[in-house]
mmCIF file of C-alpha atoms and ligand atoms in Angstrom:
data_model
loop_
_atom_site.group_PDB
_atom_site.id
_atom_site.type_symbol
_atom_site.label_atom_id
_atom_site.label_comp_id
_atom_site.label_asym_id
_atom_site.label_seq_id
_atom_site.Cartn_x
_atom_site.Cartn_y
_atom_site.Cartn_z
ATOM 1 C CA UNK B 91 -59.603 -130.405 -170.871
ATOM 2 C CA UNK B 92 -55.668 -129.473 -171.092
ATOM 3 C CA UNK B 93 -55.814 -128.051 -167.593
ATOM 4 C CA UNK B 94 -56.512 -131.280 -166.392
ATOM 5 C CA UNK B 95 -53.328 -132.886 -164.740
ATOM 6 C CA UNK B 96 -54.914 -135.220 -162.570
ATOM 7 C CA UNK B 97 -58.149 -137.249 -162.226
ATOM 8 C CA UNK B 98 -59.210 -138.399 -159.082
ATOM 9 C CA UNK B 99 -62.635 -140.703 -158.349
ATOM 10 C CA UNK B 100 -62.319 -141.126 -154.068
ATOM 11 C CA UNK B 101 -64.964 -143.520 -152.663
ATOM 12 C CA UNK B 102 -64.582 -142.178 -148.923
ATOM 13 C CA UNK B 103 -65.274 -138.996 -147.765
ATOM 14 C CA UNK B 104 -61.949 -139.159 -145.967
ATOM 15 C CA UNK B 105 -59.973 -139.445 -149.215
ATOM 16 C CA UNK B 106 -61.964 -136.460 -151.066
ATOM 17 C CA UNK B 107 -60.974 -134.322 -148.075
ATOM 18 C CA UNK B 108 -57.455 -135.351 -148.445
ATOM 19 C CA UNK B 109 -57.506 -134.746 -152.066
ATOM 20 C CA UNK B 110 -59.040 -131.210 -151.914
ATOM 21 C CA UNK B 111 -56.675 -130.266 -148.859
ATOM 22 C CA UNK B 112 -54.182 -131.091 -151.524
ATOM 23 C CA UNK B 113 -55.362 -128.003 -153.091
ATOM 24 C CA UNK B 114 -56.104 -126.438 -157.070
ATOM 25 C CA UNK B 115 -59.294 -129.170 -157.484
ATOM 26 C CA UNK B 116 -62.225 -128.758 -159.323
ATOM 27 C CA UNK B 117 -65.433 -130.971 -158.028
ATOM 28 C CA UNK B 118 -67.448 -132.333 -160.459
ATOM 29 C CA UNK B 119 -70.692 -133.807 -159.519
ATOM 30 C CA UNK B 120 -73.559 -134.228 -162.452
ATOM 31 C CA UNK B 121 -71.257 -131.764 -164.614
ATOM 32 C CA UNK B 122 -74.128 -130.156 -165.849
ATOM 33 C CA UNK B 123 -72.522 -126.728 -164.607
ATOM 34 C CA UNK B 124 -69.410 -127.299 -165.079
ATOM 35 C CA UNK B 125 -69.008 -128.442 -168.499
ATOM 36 C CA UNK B 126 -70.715 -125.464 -170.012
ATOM 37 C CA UNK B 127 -69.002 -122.975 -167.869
ATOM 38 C CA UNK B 128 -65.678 -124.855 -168.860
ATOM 39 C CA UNK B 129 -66.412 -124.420 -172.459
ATOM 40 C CA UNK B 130 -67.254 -120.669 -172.721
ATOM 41 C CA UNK B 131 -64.149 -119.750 -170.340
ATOM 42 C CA UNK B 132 -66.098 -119.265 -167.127
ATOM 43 C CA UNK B 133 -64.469 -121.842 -165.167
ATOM 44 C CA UNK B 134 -61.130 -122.235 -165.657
ATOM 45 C CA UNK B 135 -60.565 -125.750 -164.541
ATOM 46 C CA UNK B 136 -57.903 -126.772 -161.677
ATOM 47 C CA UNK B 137 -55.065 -129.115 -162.575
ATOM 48 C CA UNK B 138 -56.685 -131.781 -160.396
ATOM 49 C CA UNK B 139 -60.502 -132.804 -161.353
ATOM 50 C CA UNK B 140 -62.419 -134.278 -158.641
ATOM 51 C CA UNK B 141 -65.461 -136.909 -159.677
ATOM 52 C CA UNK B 142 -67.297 -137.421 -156.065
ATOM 53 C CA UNK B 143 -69.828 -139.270 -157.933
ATOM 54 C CA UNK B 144 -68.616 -142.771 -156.095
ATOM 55 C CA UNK B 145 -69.139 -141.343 -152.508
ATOM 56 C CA UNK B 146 -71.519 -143.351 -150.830
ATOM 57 C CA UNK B 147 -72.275 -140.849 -148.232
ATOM 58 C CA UNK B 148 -73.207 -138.335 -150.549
ATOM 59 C CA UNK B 149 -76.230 -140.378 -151.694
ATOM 60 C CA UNK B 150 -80.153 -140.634 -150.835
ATOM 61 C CA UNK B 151 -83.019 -139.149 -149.323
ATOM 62 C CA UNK B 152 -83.020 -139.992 -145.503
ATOM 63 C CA UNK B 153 -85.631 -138.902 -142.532
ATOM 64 C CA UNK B 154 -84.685 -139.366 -138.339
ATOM 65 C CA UNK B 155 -85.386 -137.591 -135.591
ATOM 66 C CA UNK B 156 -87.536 -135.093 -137.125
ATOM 67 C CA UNK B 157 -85.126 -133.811 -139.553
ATOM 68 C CA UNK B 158 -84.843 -134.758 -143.160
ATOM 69 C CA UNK B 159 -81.282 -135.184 -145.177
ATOM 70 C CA UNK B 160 -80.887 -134.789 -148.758
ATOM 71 C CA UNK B 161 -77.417 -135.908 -149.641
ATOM 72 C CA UNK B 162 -75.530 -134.010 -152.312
ATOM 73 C CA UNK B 163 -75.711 -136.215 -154.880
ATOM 74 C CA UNK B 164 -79.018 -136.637 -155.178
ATOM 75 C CA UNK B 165 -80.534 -135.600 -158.620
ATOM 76 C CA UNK B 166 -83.388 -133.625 -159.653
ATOM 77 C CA UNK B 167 -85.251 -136.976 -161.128
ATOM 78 C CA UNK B 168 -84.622 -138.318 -157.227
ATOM 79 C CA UNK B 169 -86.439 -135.333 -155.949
ATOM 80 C CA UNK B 170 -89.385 -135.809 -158.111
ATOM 81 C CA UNK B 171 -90.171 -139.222 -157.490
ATOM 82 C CA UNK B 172 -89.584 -139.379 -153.431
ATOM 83 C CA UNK B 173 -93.476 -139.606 -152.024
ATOM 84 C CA UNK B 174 -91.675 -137.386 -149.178
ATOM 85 C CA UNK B 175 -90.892 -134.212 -151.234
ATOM 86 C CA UNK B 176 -93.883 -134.442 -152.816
ATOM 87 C CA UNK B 177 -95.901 -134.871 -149.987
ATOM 88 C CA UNK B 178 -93.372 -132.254 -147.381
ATOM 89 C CA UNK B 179 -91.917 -130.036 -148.981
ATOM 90 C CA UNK B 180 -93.695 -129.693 -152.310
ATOM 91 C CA UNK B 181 -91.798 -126.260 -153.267
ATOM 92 C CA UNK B 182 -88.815 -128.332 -153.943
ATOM 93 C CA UNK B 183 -90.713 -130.791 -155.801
ATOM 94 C CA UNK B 184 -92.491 -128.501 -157.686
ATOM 95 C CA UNK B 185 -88.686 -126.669 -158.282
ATOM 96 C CA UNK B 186 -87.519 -130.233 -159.716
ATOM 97 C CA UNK B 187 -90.822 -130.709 -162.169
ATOM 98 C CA UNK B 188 -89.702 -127.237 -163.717
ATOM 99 C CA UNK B 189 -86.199 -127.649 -164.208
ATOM 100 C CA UNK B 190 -84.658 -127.968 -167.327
ATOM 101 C CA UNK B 191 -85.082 -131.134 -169.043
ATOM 102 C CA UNK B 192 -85.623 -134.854 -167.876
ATOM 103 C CA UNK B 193 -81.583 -135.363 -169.405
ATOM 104 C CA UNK B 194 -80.554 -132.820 -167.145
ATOM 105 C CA UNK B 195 -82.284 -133.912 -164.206
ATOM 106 C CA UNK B 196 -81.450 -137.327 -164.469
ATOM 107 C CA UNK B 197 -77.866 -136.191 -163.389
ATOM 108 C CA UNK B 198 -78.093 -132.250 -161.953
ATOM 109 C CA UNK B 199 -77.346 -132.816 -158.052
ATOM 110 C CA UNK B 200 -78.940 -130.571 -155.839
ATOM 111 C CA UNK B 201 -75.327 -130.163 -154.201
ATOM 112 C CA UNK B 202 -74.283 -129.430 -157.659
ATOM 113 C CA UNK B 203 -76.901 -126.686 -157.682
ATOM 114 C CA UNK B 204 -76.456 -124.957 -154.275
ATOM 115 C CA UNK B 205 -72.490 -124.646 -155.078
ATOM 116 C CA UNK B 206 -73.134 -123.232 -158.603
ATOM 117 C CA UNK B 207 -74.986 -120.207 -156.418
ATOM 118 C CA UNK B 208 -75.945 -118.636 -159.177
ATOM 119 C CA UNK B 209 -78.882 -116.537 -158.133
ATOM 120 C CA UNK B 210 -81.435 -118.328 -160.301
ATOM 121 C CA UNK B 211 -80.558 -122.017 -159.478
ATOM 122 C CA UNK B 212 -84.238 -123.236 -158.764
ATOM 123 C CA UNK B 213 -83.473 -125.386 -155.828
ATOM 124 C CA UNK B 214 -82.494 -122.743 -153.663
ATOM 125 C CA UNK B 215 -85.306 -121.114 -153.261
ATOM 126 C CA UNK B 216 -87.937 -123.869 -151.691
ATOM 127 C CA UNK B 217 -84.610 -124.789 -149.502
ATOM 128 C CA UNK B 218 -84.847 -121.576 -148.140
ATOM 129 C CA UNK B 219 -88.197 -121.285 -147.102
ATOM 130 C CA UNK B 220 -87.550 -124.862 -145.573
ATOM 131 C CA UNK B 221 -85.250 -122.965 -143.659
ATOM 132 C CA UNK B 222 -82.135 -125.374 -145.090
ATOM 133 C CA UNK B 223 -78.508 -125.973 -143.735
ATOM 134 C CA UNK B 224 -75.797 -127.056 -145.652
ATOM 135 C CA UNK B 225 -73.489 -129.658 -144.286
ATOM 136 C CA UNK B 226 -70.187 -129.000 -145.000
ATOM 137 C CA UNK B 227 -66.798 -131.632 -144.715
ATOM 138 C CA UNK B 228 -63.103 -131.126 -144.909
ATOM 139 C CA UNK B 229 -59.863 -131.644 -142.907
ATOM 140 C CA UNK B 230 -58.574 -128.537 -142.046
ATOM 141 C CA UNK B 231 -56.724 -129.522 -139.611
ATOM 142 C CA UNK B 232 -55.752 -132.876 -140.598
ATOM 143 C CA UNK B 233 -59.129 -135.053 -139.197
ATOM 144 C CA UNK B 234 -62.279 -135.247 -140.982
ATOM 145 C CA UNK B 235 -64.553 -132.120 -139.724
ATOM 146 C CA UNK B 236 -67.745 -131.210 -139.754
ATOM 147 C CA UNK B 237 -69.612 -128.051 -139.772
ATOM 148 C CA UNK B 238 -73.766 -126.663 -140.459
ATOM 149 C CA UNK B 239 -74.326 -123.547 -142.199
ATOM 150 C CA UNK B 240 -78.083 -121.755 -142.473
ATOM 151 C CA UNK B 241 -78.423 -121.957 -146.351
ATOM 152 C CA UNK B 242 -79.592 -118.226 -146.240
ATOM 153 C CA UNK B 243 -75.759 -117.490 -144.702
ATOM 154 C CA UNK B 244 -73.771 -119.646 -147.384
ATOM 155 C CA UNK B 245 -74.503 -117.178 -150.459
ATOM 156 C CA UNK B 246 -72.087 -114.123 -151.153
ATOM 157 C CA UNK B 247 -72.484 -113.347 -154.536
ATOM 158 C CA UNK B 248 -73.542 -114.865 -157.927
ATOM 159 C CA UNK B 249 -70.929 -117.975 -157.939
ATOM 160 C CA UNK B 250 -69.875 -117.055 -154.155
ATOM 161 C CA UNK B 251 -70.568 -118.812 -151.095
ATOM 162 C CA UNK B 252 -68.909 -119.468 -147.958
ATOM 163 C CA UNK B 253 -67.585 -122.755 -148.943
ATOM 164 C CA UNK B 254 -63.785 -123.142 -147.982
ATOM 165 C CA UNK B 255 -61.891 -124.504 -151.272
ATOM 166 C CA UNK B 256 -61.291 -127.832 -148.725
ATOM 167 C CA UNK B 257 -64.656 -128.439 -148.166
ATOM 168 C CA UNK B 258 -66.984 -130.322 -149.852
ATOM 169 C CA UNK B 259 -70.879 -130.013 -149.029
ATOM 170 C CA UNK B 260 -71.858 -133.389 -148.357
ATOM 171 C CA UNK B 261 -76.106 -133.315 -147.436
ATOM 172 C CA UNK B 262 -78.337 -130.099 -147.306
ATOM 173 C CA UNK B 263 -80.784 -130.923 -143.765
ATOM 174 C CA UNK B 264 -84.488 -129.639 -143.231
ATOM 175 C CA UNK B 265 -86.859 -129.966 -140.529
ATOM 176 C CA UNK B 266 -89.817 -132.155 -141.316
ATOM 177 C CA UNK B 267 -92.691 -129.683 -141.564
ATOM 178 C CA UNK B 268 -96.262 -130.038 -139.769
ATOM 179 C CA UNK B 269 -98.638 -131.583 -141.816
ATOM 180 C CA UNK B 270 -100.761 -128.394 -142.359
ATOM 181 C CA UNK B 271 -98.026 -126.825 -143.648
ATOM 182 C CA UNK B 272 -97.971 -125.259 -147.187
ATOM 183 C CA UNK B 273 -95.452 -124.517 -149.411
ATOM 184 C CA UNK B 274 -95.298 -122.864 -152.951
ATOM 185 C CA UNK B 275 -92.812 -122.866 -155.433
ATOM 186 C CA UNK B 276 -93.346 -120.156 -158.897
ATOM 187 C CA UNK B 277 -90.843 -120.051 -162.093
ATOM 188 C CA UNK B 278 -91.322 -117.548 -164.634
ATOM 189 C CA UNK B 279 -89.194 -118.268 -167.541
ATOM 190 C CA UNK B 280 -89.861 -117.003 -171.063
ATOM 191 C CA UNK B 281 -90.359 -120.937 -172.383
ATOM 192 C CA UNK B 282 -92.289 -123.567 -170.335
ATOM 193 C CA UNK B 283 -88.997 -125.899 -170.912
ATOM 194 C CA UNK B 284 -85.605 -125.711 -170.463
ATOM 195 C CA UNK B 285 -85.129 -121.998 -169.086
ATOM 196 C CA UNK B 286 -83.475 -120.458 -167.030
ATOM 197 C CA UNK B 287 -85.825 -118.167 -164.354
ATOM 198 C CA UNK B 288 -86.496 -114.513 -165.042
ATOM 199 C CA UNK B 289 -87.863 -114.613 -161.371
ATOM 200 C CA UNK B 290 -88.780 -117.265 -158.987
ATOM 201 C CA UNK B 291 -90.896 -117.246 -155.514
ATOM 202 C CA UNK B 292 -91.058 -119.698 -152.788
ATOM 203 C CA UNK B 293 -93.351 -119.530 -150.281
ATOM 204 C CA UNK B 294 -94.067 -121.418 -147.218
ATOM 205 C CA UNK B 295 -95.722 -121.275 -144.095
ATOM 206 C CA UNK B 296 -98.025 -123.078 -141.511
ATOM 207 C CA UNK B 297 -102.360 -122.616 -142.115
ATOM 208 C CA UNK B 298 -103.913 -121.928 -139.237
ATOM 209 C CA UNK B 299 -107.338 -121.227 -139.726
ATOM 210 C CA UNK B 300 -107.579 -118.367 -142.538
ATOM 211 C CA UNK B 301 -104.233 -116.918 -140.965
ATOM 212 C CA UNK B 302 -100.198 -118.280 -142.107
ATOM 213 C CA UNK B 303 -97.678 -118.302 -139.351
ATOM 214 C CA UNK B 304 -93.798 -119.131 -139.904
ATOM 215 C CA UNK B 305 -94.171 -117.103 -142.845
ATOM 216 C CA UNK B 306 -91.058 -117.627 -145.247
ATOM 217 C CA UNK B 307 -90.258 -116.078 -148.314
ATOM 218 C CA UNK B 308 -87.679 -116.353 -150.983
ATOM 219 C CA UNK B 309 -86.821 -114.905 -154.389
ATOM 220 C CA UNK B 310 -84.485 -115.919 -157.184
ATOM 221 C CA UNK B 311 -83.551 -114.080 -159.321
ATOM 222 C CA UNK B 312 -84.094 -110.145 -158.469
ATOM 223 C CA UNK B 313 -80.925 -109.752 -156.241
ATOM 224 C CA UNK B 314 -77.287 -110.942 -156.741
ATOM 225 C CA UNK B 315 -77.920 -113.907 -154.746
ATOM 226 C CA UNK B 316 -81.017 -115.969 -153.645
ATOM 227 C CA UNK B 317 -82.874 -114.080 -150.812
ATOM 228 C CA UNK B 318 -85.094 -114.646 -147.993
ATOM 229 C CA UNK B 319 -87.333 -111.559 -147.746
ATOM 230 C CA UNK B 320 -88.229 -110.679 -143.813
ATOM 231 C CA UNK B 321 -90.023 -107.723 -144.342
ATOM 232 C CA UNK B 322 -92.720 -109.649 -147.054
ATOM 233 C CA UNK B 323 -92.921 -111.996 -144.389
ATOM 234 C CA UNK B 324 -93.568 -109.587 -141.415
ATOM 235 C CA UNK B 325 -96.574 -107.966 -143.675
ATOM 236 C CA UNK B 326 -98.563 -111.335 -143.458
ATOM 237 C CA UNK B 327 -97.307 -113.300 -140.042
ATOM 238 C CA UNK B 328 -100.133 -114.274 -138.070
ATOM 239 C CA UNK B 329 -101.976 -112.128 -140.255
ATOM 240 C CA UNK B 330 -105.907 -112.889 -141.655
ATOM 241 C CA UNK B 331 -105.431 -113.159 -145.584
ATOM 242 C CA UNK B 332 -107.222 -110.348 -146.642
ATOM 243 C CA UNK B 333 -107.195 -108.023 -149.538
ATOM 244 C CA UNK B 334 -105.035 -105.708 -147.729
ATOM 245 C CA UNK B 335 -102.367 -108.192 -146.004
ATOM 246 C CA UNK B 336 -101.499 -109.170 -149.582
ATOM 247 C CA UNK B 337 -101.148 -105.452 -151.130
ATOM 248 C CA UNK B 338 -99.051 -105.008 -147.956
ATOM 249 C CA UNK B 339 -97.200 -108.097 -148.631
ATOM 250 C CA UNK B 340 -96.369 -107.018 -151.939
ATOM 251 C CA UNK B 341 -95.576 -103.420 -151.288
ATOM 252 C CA UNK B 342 -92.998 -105.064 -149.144
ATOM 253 C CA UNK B 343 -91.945 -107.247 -151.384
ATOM 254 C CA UNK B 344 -91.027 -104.189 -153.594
ATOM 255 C CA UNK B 345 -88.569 -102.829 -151.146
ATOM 256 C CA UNK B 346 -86.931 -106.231 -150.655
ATOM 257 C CA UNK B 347 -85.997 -106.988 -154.226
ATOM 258 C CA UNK B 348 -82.935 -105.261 -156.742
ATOM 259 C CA UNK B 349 -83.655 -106.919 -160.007
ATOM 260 C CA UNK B 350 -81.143 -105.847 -162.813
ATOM 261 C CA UNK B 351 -81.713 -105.661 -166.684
ATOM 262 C CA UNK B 352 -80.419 -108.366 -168.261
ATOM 263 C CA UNK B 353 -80.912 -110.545 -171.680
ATOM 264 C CA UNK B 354 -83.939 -112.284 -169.893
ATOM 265 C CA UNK B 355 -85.558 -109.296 -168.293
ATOM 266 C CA UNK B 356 -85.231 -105.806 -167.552
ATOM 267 C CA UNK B 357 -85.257 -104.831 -163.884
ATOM 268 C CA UNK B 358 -89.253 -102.869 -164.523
ATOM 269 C CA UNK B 359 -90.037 -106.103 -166.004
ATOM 270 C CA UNK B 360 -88.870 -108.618 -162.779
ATOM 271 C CA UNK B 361 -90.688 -106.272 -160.753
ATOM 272 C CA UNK B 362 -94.219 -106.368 -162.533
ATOM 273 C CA UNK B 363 -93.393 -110.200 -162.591
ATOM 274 C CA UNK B 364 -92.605 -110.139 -158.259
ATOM 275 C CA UNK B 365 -95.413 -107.740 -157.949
ATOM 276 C CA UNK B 366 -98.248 -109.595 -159.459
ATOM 277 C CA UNK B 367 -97.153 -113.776 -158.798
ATOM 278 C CA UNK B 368 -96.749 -113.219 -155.387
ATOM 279 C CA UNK B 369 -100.251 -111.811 -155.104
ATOM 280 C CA UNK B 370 -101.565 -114.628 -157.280
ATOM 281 C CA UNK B 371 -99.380 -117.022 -155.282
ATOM 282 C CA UNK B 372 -101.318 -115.265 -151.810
ATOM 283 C CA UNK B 373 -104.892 -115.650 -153.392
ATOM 284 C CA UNK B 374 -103.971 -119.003 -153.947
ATOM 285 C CA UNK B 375 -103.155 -120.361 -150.892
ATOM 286 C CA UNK B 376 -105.679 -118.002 -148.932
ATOM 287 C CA UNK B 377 -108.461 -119.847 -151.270
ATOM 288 C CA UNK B 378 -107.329 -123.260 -151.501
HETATM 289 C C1 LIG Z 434 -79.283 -126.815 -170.639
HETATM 290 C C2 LIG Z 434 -79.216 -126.515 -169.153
HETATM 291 C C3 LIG Z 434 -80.409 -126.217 -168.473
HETATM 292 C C4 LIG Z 434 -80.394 -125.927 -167.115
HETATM 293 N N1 LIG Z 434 -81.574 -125.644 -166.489
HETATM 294 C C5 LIG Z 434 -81.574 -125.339 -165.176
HETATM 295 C C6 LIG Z 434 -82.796 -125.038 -164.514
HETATM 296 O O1 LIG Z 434 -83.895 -125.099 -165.070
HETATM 297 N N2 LIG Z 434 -82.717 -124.670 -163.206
HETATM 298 C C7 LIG Z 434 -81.537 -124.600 -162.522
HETATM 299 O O2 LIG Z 434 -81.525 -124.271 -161.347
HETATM 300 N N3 LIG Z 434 -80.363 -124.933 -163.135
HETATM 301 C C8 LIG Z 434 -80.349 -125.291 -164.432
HETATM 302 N N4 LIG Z 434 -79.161 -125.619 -165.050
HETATM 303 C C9 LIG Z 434 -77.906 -125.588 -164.284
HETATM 304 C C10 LIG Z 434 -77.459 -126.975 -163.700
HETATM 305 O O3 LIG Z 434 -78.038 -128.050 -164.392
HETATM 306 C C11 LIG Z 434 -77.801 -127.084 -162.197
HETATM 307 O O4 LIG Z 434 -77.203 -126.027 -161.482
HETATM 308 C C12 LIG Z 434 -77.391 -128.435 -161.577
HETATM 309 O O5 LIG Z 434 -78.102 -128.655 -160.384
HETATM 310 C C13 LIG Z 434 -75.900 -128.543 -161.301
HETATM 311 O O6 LIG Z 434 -75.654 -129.804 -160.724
HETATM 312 P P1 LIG Z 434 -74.442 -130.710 -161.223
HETATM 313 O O7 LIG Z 434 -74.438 -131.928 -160.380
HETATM 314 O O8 LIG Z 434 -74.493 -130.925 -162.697
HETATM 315 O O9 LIG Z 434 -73.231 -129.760 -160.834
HETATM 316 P P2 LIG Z 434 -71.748 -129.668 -161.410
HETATM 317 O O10 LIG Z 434 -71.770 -129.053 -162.768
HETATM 318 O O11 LIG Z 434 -71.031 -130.964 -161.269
HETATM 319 O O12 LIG Z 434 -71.144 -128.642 -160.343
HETATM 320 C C14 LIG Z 434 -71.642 -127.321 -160.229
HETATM 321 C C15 LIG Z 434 -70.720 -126.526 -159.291
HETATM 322 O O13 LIG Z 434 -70.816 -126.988 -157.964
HETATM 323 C C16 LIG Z 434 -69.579 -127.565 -157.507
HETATM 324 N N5 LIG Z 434 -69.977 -128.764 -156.764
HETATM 325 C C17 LIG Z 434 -70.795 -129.754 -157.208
HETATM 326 N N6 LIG Z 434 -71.066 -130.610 -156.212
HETATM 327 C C18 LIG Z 434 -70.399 -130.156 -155.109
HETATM 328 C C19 LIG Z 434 -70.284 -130.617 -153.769
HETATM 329 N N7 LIG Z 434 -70.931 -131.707 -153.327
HETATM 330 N N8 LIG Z 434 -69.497 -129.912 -152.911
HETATM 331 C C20 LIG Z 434 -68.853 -128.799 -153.330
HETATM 332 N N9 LIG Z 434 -68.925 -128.310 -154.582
HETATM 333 C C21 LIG Z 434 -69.696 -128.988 -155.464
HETATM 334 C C22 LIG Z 434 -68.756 -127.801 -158.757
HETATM 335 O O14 LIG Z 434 -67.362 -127.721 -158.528
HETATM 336 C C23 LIG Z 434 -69.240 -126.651 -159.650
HETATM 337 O O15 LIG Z 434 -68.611 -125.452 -159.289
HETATM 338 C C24 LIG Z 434 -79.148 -125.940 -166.406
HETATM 339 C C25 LIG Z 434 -77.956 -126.273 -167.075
HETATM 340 C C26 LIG Z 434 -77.987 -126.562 -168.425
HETATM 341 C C27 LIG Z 434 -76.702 -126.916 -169.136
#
């Protein structure tokens, strides 16, 4: 904590702009990232720390106009227990029953979580086959401004997004699905608890009949960033779920992916993993 020269707790989202406009600032939101990261050298902390947990904008679950906003602050343990996620977007909810430990998602943020971009933060994933935007806030040029980003745009590399240093994400916006839509969310970690993922899938799309349309995939975990995967999704758009629409899914899904080796999995291993949840993930929603 000797970096630390200042402390600063705004309560506007004008003042946090001013403050990081100010420059050298590190955010802190649940802290759940950056404490750790702090503590084995991977963040090396600016002489200004930043709490934004007093914003009032950056709170709660809100639904108008057909679109639904998440503000930043909301935790995992929010997630879980809004009737809407559950009921609309039940990747994300299912993201938030596997992650980590009910400590850690009383205060993870999903903001928290999208700016950490590491490419096996769980969120991500069911945000992008929600087709997310971020909602980004600063004052470049002196007055509060505003911009939308598609989340698939906002990742660069693990730890990397597109993010100016004076912004500060303040909601991440969905559209509200149809009701017969589906989505899928799949973890594979190497403990049921508190793990991080050795791959993940999302998967979402609207049943008509025995056929998906708006086909969206995503993996974690098998690239250096989260990724949509365009060509897994062209293999079963439209498509009747048959035996060979899912080997062609998954074929696809082979040439979209670039797991590395790493202490949780070797690349071989990722792909096996890819390979055969997504077909079980297929089967599944073709059956149910
Ligand atoms: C034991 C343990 C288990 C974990 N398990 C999981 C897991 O199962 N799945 C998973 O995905 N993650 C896991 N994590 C990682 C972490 O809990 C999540 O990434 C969490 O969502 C981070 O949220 P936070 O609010 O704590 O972020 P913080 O630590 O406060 O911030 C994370 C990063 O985002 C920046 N930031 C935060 N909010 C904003 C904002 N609004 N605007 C701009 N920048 C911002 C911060 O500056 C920092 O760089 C785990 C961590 C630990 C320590």
């Amino acid at each position: 904590m000797s970096d630390i020269q200042s402390y600063a707790a705004p309560r506007t989202l004008a003042e946090a702009a001013d403050i990081l406009r100010s420059g050298n600032v590190t955010i802190f939101a649940g802290g759940t990232d950056v404490m750790p990261q702090m503590k084995t050298g991977k963040l090396k902390l600016q002489p200004t720390l930043m709490n934004i947990r007093h914003i009032p904008e950056l709170l709660g679950i809100a639904q108008a106009q057909g679109t639904v906003r998440i503000g930043a602050l909301t935790t995992m343990t929010e997630l879980l227990n809004s009737d809407l996620v559950r009921e609309r977007f039940h990747a994300l909810w299912q993201a938030c029953d596997h992650f980590a430990s009910d400590q850690l998602r009383n205060v993870g943020t999903i903001g928290g979580n999208i700016c950490n971009a590491s490419p096996a933060g769980d969120t991500l994933i069911p945000l992008l086959v929600h087709d997310a935007k971020v909602v980004l806030t600063g004052k470049p040029n002196g007055a509060l401004a505003t911009r939308t980003m598609p989340l698939k745009d906002f990742f660069l590399a693990p730890g990397r997004t597109r993010r100016e240093a004076n912004e500060l994400l303040i909601a991440v916006e969905m559209p509200l699905p149809p009701a017969d839509f589906v989505s899928e969310f799949f973890k594979f970690g190497t403990r049921p608890a508190l793990d991080i993922s050795t791959i993940s899938i999302g998967l979402a799309a609207q049943r008509k009949a025995k056929t998906l349309q708006n086909v969206r995939v995503a993996f974690g975990s098998v690239a250096p960033t989260p990724i949509r995967a365009p060509q897994t999704e062209a293999a079963i758009e439209g498509k009747s779920l048959d035996d060979d629409a899912i080997a062609a899914a998954v074929a696809a899904a082979a040439k979209e992916i670039h797991p590395i080796s790493d202490v949780r999995a070797s690349d071989w291993y990722r792909r096996e993993l890819v390979h055969n949840i997504l077909q079980r993930m297929l089967v599944h929603v073709r059956d149910h």
